[in-house]
């Protein structure tokens, strides 16, 4: 099996590459990544010498390049995206370019090269925001995206479904909740707070800190995608969740406790505009049909994550200082 993985130098994509190379040592992987601010080849340092792994620097919206790469593979697993809500609020043009045009370019290449199998990694944010007692999102929840990020992901999901219905493209989609774990870029809540606390800095809690997310350990997410791409589930969508609804204050308190810090490290800051109140996932479909459920509970996962950031200070300190970009120059002359 030869896989084209897009966005493999990012957080979830790099975890997925590690997962696949370990579990299927005979699979071949091509990782197509533009190395935006979020792409970091240090995430894949230990795969660099592996003859089954190849990195290609490029844009998923580059039709010529994408066509050449898709021709050579059996399947596309599509992670590449602009992924940070706050950045999409400041400027969303790159979100439209990558999440909408990039996904369309990949779908065209999959269609034009013998209808290649296509798995699209998406988010629960396409479903909008829940009130405290609303039932959790499931595969039939109507789309109601509320940030430029989630709107661009919703557009990409619709395109993927359109290619299934119109061209019989063998697609699947997964909509997952907030991931956390190793290699998570320190602009998102959990890695930002852990690294700030390791630096003895305060943590910026938006608004009242009562917004709720469901948290999924990244390895559990990789295991779910592994099942989806290996089962006959063409045309299906799966919601993937971690069974761990927490508000941001709860997470902050768990982190303060784990890291031996007190509440003086919390700084309440101005809220994010249009801040979604709550996300929650009902994952009974993937549990029933594919036998998947999360294995890592939140307390274990958070502990493992804190340990990882403690033991990999070099990795995140370079990112926080901006120095990590030099690695590309040294390794690839770019
Ligand atoms: P990330 O921001 O860490 O990584 C994105 C990767 O895509 C980076 O390596 C970046 O260089 C690459 N990329 C961006 N634009 C590109 C382009 N035009 N061409 C090629 N590569 C490009 O993101 P992540 O957190 O790993 O998310 C991966 C996928 O999972 C995304 O599609 C995201 O929407 C989805 N998702 C993420 C979460 C989460 O909690 N992180 C939750 C639900 C869904
Ligand atoms: P984030 O990690 O950006 O993921 P998403 O917005 O995609 O869910 O944010 C998770 C939650 O944490 C969200 O409610 C916003 C909040 N948050 C803060 O309170 N402070 C921060 O500095 C960040 C980045 C997020």
Coordinates of C-alpha atoms and ligand atoms in Angstrom, one line a residue:
X1 CA 0.0 0.0 0.0
X2 CA 1.3 3.4 -0.9
X3 CA -0.2 6.4 0.8
X4 CA -0.1 10.1 0.0
X5 CA -0.4 11.9 3.3
X6 CA -1.0 15.7 3.1
X7 CA 0.0 17.9 6.0
X8 CA 2.2 15.2 7.5
X9 CA 4.6 17.7 9.1
X10 CA 1.8 19.1 11.3
X11 CA 0.6 17.8 14.6
X12 CA -1.9 15.0 13.8
X13 CA -0.3 14.2 10.4
X14 CA 3.1 13.5 11.9
X15 CA 1.6 11.4 14.7
X16 CA -0.2 9.5 12.0
X17 CA 3.0 8.9 9.9
X18 CA 4.7 7.5 13.1
X19 CA 1.7 5.3 13.7
X20 CA 1.5 3.9 10.2
X21 CA 5.3 3.3 9.7
X22 CA 5.4 1.4 13.0
X23 CA 2.2 -0.7 12.5
X24 CA 2.7 -1.4 8.7
X25 CA 6.5 -1.6 8.1
X26 CA 5.9 -2.5 4.4
X27 CA 3.7 0.5 3.6
X28 CA 5.2 3.4 1.6
X29 CA 4.4 7.0 2.6
X30 CA 4.7 10.2 0.6
X31 CA 4.3 13.2 2.8
X32 CA 3.2 16.4 0.9
X33 CA 3.5 19.4 3.1
X34 CA 4.1 23.1 2.4
X35 CA 5.9 23.7 5.7
X36 CA 3.8 26.7 6.7
X37 CA 4.5 28.0 10.2
X38 CA 2.7 24.9 11.5
X39 CA 4.8 22.4 9.6
X40 CA 7.9 21.1 11.3
X41 CA 10.1 18.4 9.9
X42 CA 11.6 17.9 13.4
X43 CA 8.4 16.0 14.1
X44 CA 9.6 13.3 11.7
X45 CA 13.3 13.3 12.4
X46 CA 13.3 9.6 13.2
X47 CA 11.6 8.7 9.9
X48 CA 14.0 10.5 7.7
X49 CA 16.3 7.5 7.0
X50 CA 13.4 5.2 6.4
X51 CA 13.3 4.0 2.8
X52 CA 9.5 3.7 2.9
X53 CA 9.1 7.4 3.8
X54 CA 9.5 10.3 1.4
X55 CA 9.0 14.0 2.0
X56 CA 7.9 16.4 -0.7
X57 CA 7.7 20.1 0.0
X58 CA 4.7 21.6 -1.9
X59 CA 1.3 23.1 -1.9
X60 CA -1.8 20.9 -2.1
X61 CA -3.3 23.6 -4.4
X62 CA -0.5 23.0 -6.9
X63 CA -2.5 20.9 -9.5
X64 CA 0.5 19.8 -11.5
X65 CA 2.5 18.5 -8.5
X66 CA -0.5 17.0 -6.8
X67 CA -1.4 15.1 -10.0
X68 CA 2.1 13.7 -10.3
X69 CA 2.0 12.5 -6.7
X70 CA -1.5 11.1 -6.7
X71 CA -0.7 9.0 -9.9
X72 CA 1.9 7.1 -7.8
X73 CA -0.2 6.2 -4.8
X74 CA -3.2 3.9 -3.8
X75 CA -4.8 6.3 -1.3
X76 CA -4.8 9.8 -0.1
X77 CA -5.2 10.7 3.6
X78 CA -5.8 14.4 3.8
X79 CA -4.7 16.3 6.9
X80 CA -3.2 19.5 5.4
X81 CA -5.1 22.6 6.5
X82 CA -4.9 25.9 8.1
X83 CA -6.1 24.8 11.5
X84 CA -6.1 27.7 14.1
X85 CA -9.4 29.5 14.7
X86 CA -7.7 32.7 16.1
X87 CA -5.6 33.0 12.9
X88 CA -8.7 32.6 10.8
X89 CA -10.3 35.5 12.6
X90 CA -7.3 37.7 11.9
X91 CA -7.0 36.7 8.2
X92 CA -8.8 33.9 6.5
X93 CA -7.5 34.0 2.9
X94 CA -5.0 31.1 3.5
X95 CA -7.8 29.1 5.0
X96 CA -9.8 29.4 1.8
X97 CA -6.7 28.7 -0.3
X98 CA -5.6 25.5 1.5
X99 CA -8.8 24.1 3.1
X100 CA -11.1 24.8 0.1
X101 CA -9.0 25.2 -3.1
X102 CA -6.4 22.7 -1.8
X103 CA -9.0 20.0 -1.0
X104 CA -10.6 20.6 -4.4
X105 CA -7.3 20.2 -6.1
X106 CA -6.7 16.9 -4.4
X107 CA -10.2 15.6 -5.2
X108 CA -9.7 16.5 -8.9
X109 CA -6.4 14.6 -8.9
X110 CA -8.0 11.6 -7.2
X111 CA -10.8 11.6 -9.8
X112 CA -8.5 12.1 -12.8
X113 CA -6.2 9.3 -11.8
X114 CA -8.6 6.3 -11.6
X115 CA -10.8 7.4 -8.7
X116 CA -8.2 7.0 -5.9
X117 CA -9.4 6.2 -2.4
X118 CA -9.6 9.5 -0.4
X119 CA -9.9 10.0 3.3
X120 CA -10.7 13.5 4.5
X121 CA -9.8 14.6 8.0
X122 CA -12.2 17.1 9.3
X123 CA -13.4 18.7 12.5
X124 CA -16.5 18.8 14.8
X125 CA -16.4 22.6 14.5
X126 CA -18.4 22.3 11.2
X127 CA -21.5 21.6 13.4
X128 CA -21.4 24.9 15.2
X129 CA -21.9 25.5 18.9
X130 CA -23.9 23.5 21.5
X131 CA -25.8 24.8 24.5
X132 CA -25.0 23.1 27.8
X133 CA -27.8 20.5 27.6
X134 CA -27.9 19.9 23.9
X135 CA -27.3 16.3 22.7
X136 CA -23.7 15.8 21.3
X137 CA -22.9 16.1 17.6
X138 CA -23.4 13.0 15.5
X139 CA -23.1 12.3 11.8
X140 CA -26.6 13.7 11.1
X141 CA -26.1 17.0 12.9
X142 CA -26.8 19.9 10.4
X143 CA -23.7 22.0 9.5
X144 CA -23.6 25.4 11.2
X145 CA -20.0 26.6 11.0
X146 CA -19.4 29.9 12.9
X147 CA -15.7 30.8 12.3
X148 CA -13.8 31.3 9.0
X149 CA -11.8 28.2 9.9
X150 CA -14.9 26.0 10.5
X151 CA -16.6 27.5 7.4
X152 CA -13.7 26.6 5.2
X153 CA -13.6 23.0 6.7
X154 CA -17.4 22.7 6.1
X155 CA -16.9 23.8 2.5
X156 CA -14.2 21.1 2.1
X157 CA -16.5 18.4 3.6
X158 CA -19.2 19.3 1.1
X159 CA -16.8 19.1 -1.8
X160 CA -15.7 15.7 -0.7
X161 CA -19.3 14.4 -0.5
X162 CA -20.1 16.0 -3.9
X163 CA -17.2 14.0 -5.5
X164 CA -18.7 10.8 -3.9
X165 CA -22.2 11.4 -5.3
X166 CA -21.2 12.9 -8.6
X167 CA -18.1 10.9 -9.6
X168 CA -18.3 7.8 -7.3
X169 CA -15.0 8.9 -5.8
X170 CA -14.4 6.4 -2.9
X171 CA -14.3 8.8 0.0
X172 CA -14.6 8.8 3.7
X173 CA -14.8 11.7 6.1
X174 CA -14.0 11.9 9.8
X175 CA -15.1 14.8 12.0
X176 CA -13.2 14.7 15.3
X177 CA -13.0 16.7 18.4
X178 CA -10.0 18.6 19.9
X179 CA -6.9 16.5 19.7
X180 CA -4.0 16.8 22.2
X181 CA -0.6 15.0 22.6
X182 CA 3.0 15.1 21.4
X183 CA 4.0 17.6 18.6
X184 CA 1.0 19.8 19.2
X185 CA 1.9 23.3 18.1
X186 CA 2.2 25.6 21.1
X187 CA -0.4 28.1 20.0
X188 CA -3.4 25.8 20.9
X189 CA -4.8 25.7 24.4
X190 CA -3.1 22.7 26.0
X191 CA 0.5 23.0 24.5
X192 CA 0.4 26.8 25.0
X193 CA -0.6 26.5 28.6
X194 CA 1.9 23.6 29.4
X195 CA 4.8 25.5 27.8
X196 CA 3.9 28.8 29.4
X197 CA 3.8 27.1 32.8
X198 CA 7.2 25.4 32.1
X199 CA 8.5 28.9 31.4
X200 CA 6.9 30.3 34.6
X201 CA 4.6 32.5 32.5
X202 CA 0.9 33.1 33.0
X203 CA -1.8 31.3 30.9
X204 CA -4.3 33.4 29.0
X205 CA -7.8 32.1 29.6
X206 CA -10.4 33.6 27.2
X207 CA -13.6 35.1 28.5
X208 CA -15.1 33.3 31.5
X209 CA -13.1 30.1 30.8
X210 CA -16.3 28.1 30.7
X211 CA -16.2 27.0 27.0
X212 CA -16.4 23.3 26.7
X213 CA -14.5 21.1 24.3
X214 CA -14.2 17.3 24.0
X215 CA -10.6 16.1 24.2
X216 CA -9.2 13.2 22.1
X217 CA -5.7 11.8 22.6
X218 CA -4.0 12.0 19.2
X219 CA -3.0 8.3 19.2
X220 CA -6.6 7.3 19.6
X221 CA -7.5 9.5 16.6
X222 CA -4.8 7.8 14.5
X223 CA -6.2 4.4 15.5
X224 CA -9.7 5.5 14.3
X225 CA -8.4 6.7 10.9
X226 CA -6.4 3.5 10.5
X227 CA -9.7 1.5 10.9
X228 CA -11.7 3.8 8.6
X229 CA -9.1 3.5 5.8
X230 CA -8.8 -0.3 6.1
X231 CA -12.6 -1.1 6.2
X232 CA -15.1 -1.0 3.4
X233 CA -16.8 2.2 4.6
X234 CA -16.9 4.1 1.3
X235 CA -19.1 7.2 1.4
X236 CA -19.4 7.2 5.1
X237 CA -18.7 9.9 7.7
X238 CA -17.6 9.1 11.2
X239 CA -17.6 11.3 14.3
X240 CA -14.6 10.7 16.5
X241 CA -14.5 11.9 20.1
X242 CA -12.5 11.3 23.3
X243 CA -15.3 10.9 25.8
X244 CA -13.8 13.8 27.7
X245 CA -15.9 17.0 27.8
X246 CA -14.1 19.6 29.9
X247 CA -14.3 23.4 30.2
X248 CA -11.2 25.4 29.9
X249 CA -11.1 26.3 33.6
X250 CA -11.1 22.6 34.5
X251 CA -8.2 21.9 32.1
X252 CA -6.3 24.8 33.5
X253 CA -6.8 23.6 37.0
X254 CA -5.7 20.1 36.1
X255 CA -2.6 21.5 34.5
X256 CA -1.8 23.8 37.4
X257 CA -2.0 20.8 39.7
X258 CA 0.1 18.5 37.5
X259 CA 2.7 21.2 37.2
X260 CA 2.8 22.4 40.8
X261 CA 1.6 25.9 40.1
X262 CA -1.1 28.0 41.8
X263 CA -4.0 30.1 40.5
X264 CA -1.9 33.3 40.3
X265 CA -0.7 31.9 36.9
X266 CA -4.2 32.3 35.4
X267 CA -4.8 35.5 33.5
X268 CA -8.4 36.1 32.2
X269 CA -8.2 37.9 28.9
X270 CA -10.6 39.3 26.3
X271 CA -12.8 36.6 24.7
X272 CA -12.4 35.3 21.2
X273 CA -15.0 36.9 18.9
X274 CA -17.8 34.4 18.1
X275 CA -16.3 31.9 20.6
X276 CA -18.2 28.6 20.3
X277 CA -19.6 27.6 23.7
X278 CA -19.5 23.9 23.6
X279 CA -18.5 21.0 21.3
X280 CA -19.3 17.3 22.2
X281 CA -19.2 14.2 20.1
X282 CA -21.4 11.1 20.0
X283 CA -19.1 8.4 18.6
X284 CA -21.5 5.5 18.8
X285 CA -21.5 5.0 15.0
X286 CA -17.7 4.2 14.7
X287 CA -18.0 2.2 17.9
X288 CA -20.8 0.0 16.5
X289 CA -19.6 -0.3 12.9
X290 CA -15.8 -0.4 13.3
X291 CA -15.3 -1.3 17.0
X292 CA -13.4 1.9 17.8
X293 CA -13.4 3.7 21.1
X294 CA -10.9 6.0 22.8
X295 CA -8.4 4.1 25.0
X296 CA -6.6 7.0 26.7
X297 CA -8.7 8.8 29.4
X298 CA -8.1 12.5 29.8
X299 CA -6.2 12.4 33.1
X300 CA -3.8 9.8 31.7
X301 CA -3.5 11.6 28.4
X302 CA -2.8 15.0 30.0
X303 CA -0.2 13.5 32.2
X304 CA 1.6 11.9 29.2
X305 CA 1.4 15.2 27.3
X306 CA 2.9 17.2 30.2
X307 CA 5.7 14.6 30.4
X308 CA 6.3 14.9 26.7
X309 CA 6.6 18.7 26.8
X310 CA 8.9 18.4 29.8
X311 CA 11.1 15.9 28.0
X312 CA 11.2 17.8 24.6
X313 CA 11.9 21.3 25.6
X314 CA 14.2 21.7 22.7
X315 CA 11.4 21.1 20.3
X316 CA 9.0 23.7 21.6
X317 CA 11.6 26.3 22.7
X318 CA 12.8 26.4 19.1
X319 CA 9.2 27.0 17.9
X320 CA 8.5 29.6 20.5
X321 CA 11.7 31.4 19.6
X322 CA 11.1 31.1 15.8
X323 CA 14.4 29.2 15.5
X324 CA 12.9 26.0 14.2
X325 CA 12.5 27.4 10.7
X326 CA 16.3 27.2 10.3
X327 CA 16.1 23.5 10.4
X328 CA 14.5 23.4 7.0
X329 CA 17.2 25.7 5.6
X330 CA 19.9 23.4 6.9
X331 CA 18.2 20.1 5.9
X332 CA 16.7 21.2 2.6
X333 CA 18.4 24.4 1.6
X334 CA 15.0 26.2 1.5
Ligands
LIG1 P1 -1.5 21.6 11.9 O1 -1.8 23.1 11.7 O2 -0.7 21.2 13.1 O3 -0.8 21.1 10.6 C1 -1.2 21.4 9.3 C2 -0.2 21.0 8.3 O4 -0.6 21.2 7.0 C3 1.2 21.7 8.5 O5 2.3 20.8 8.5 C4 1.2 22.7 7.3 O6 2.5 22.9 6.9 C5 0.4 21.9 6.3 N1 -0.1 22.7 5.3 C6 -0.8 23.9 5.5 N2 -1.2 24.4 4.3 C7 -0.7 23.6 3.3 C8 -0.8 23.5 1.9 N3 -1.4 24.5 1.2 N4 -0.2 22.5 1.2 C9 0.4 21.5 1.9 N5 0.5 21.5 3.2 C10 0.0 22.5 3.9 O7 -2.9 20.9 11.9 P2 -3.4 19.6 12.8 O8 -3.8 20.0 14.1 O9 -2.4 18.5 12.6 O10 -4.7 19.2 12.0 C11 -4.7 18.3 10.9 C12 -6.1 18.1 10.3 O11 -7.0 17.7 11.4 C13 -6.7 19.4 9.8 O12 -7.4 19.2 8.6 C14 -7.6 19.9 10.9 O13 -8.7 20.7 10.3 C15 -8.1 18.6 11.4 N6 -8.5 18.7 12.9 C16 -7.6 19.1 13.8 C17 -8.0 19.1 15.2 C18 -7.1 19.4 16.3 O14 -7.5 19.4 17.4 N7 -5.8 19.7 16.0 C19 -9.3 18.7 15.5 C20 -10.2 18.4 14.5 C21 -9.8 18.3 13.2
LIG2 P1 -7.9 25.9 20.7 O1 -6.9 25.0 21.3 O2 -7.5 27.1 19.9 O3 -8.9 25.0 19.9 P2 -10.4 25.3 19.2 O4 -10.6 26.7 19.3 O5 -10.2 24.8 17.8 O6 -11.4 24.5 20.0 O7 -8.9 26.4 21.9 C1 -9.5 25.5 22.8 C2 -10.3 26.3 23.8 O8 -9.4 27.1 24.6 C3 -11.2 27.3 23.1 O9 -12.4 27.4 23.9 C4 -10.5 28.6 23.2 C5 -9.7 28.5 24.5 N1 -8.4 29.2 24.5 C6 -8.0 30.0 25.6 O10 -8.8 30.2 26.6 N2 -6.8 30.6 25.6 C7 -5.9 30.4 24.6 O11 -4.8 31.0 24.7 C8 -6.3 29.6 23.5 C9 -5.3 29.3 22.4 C10 -7.5 28.9 23.5

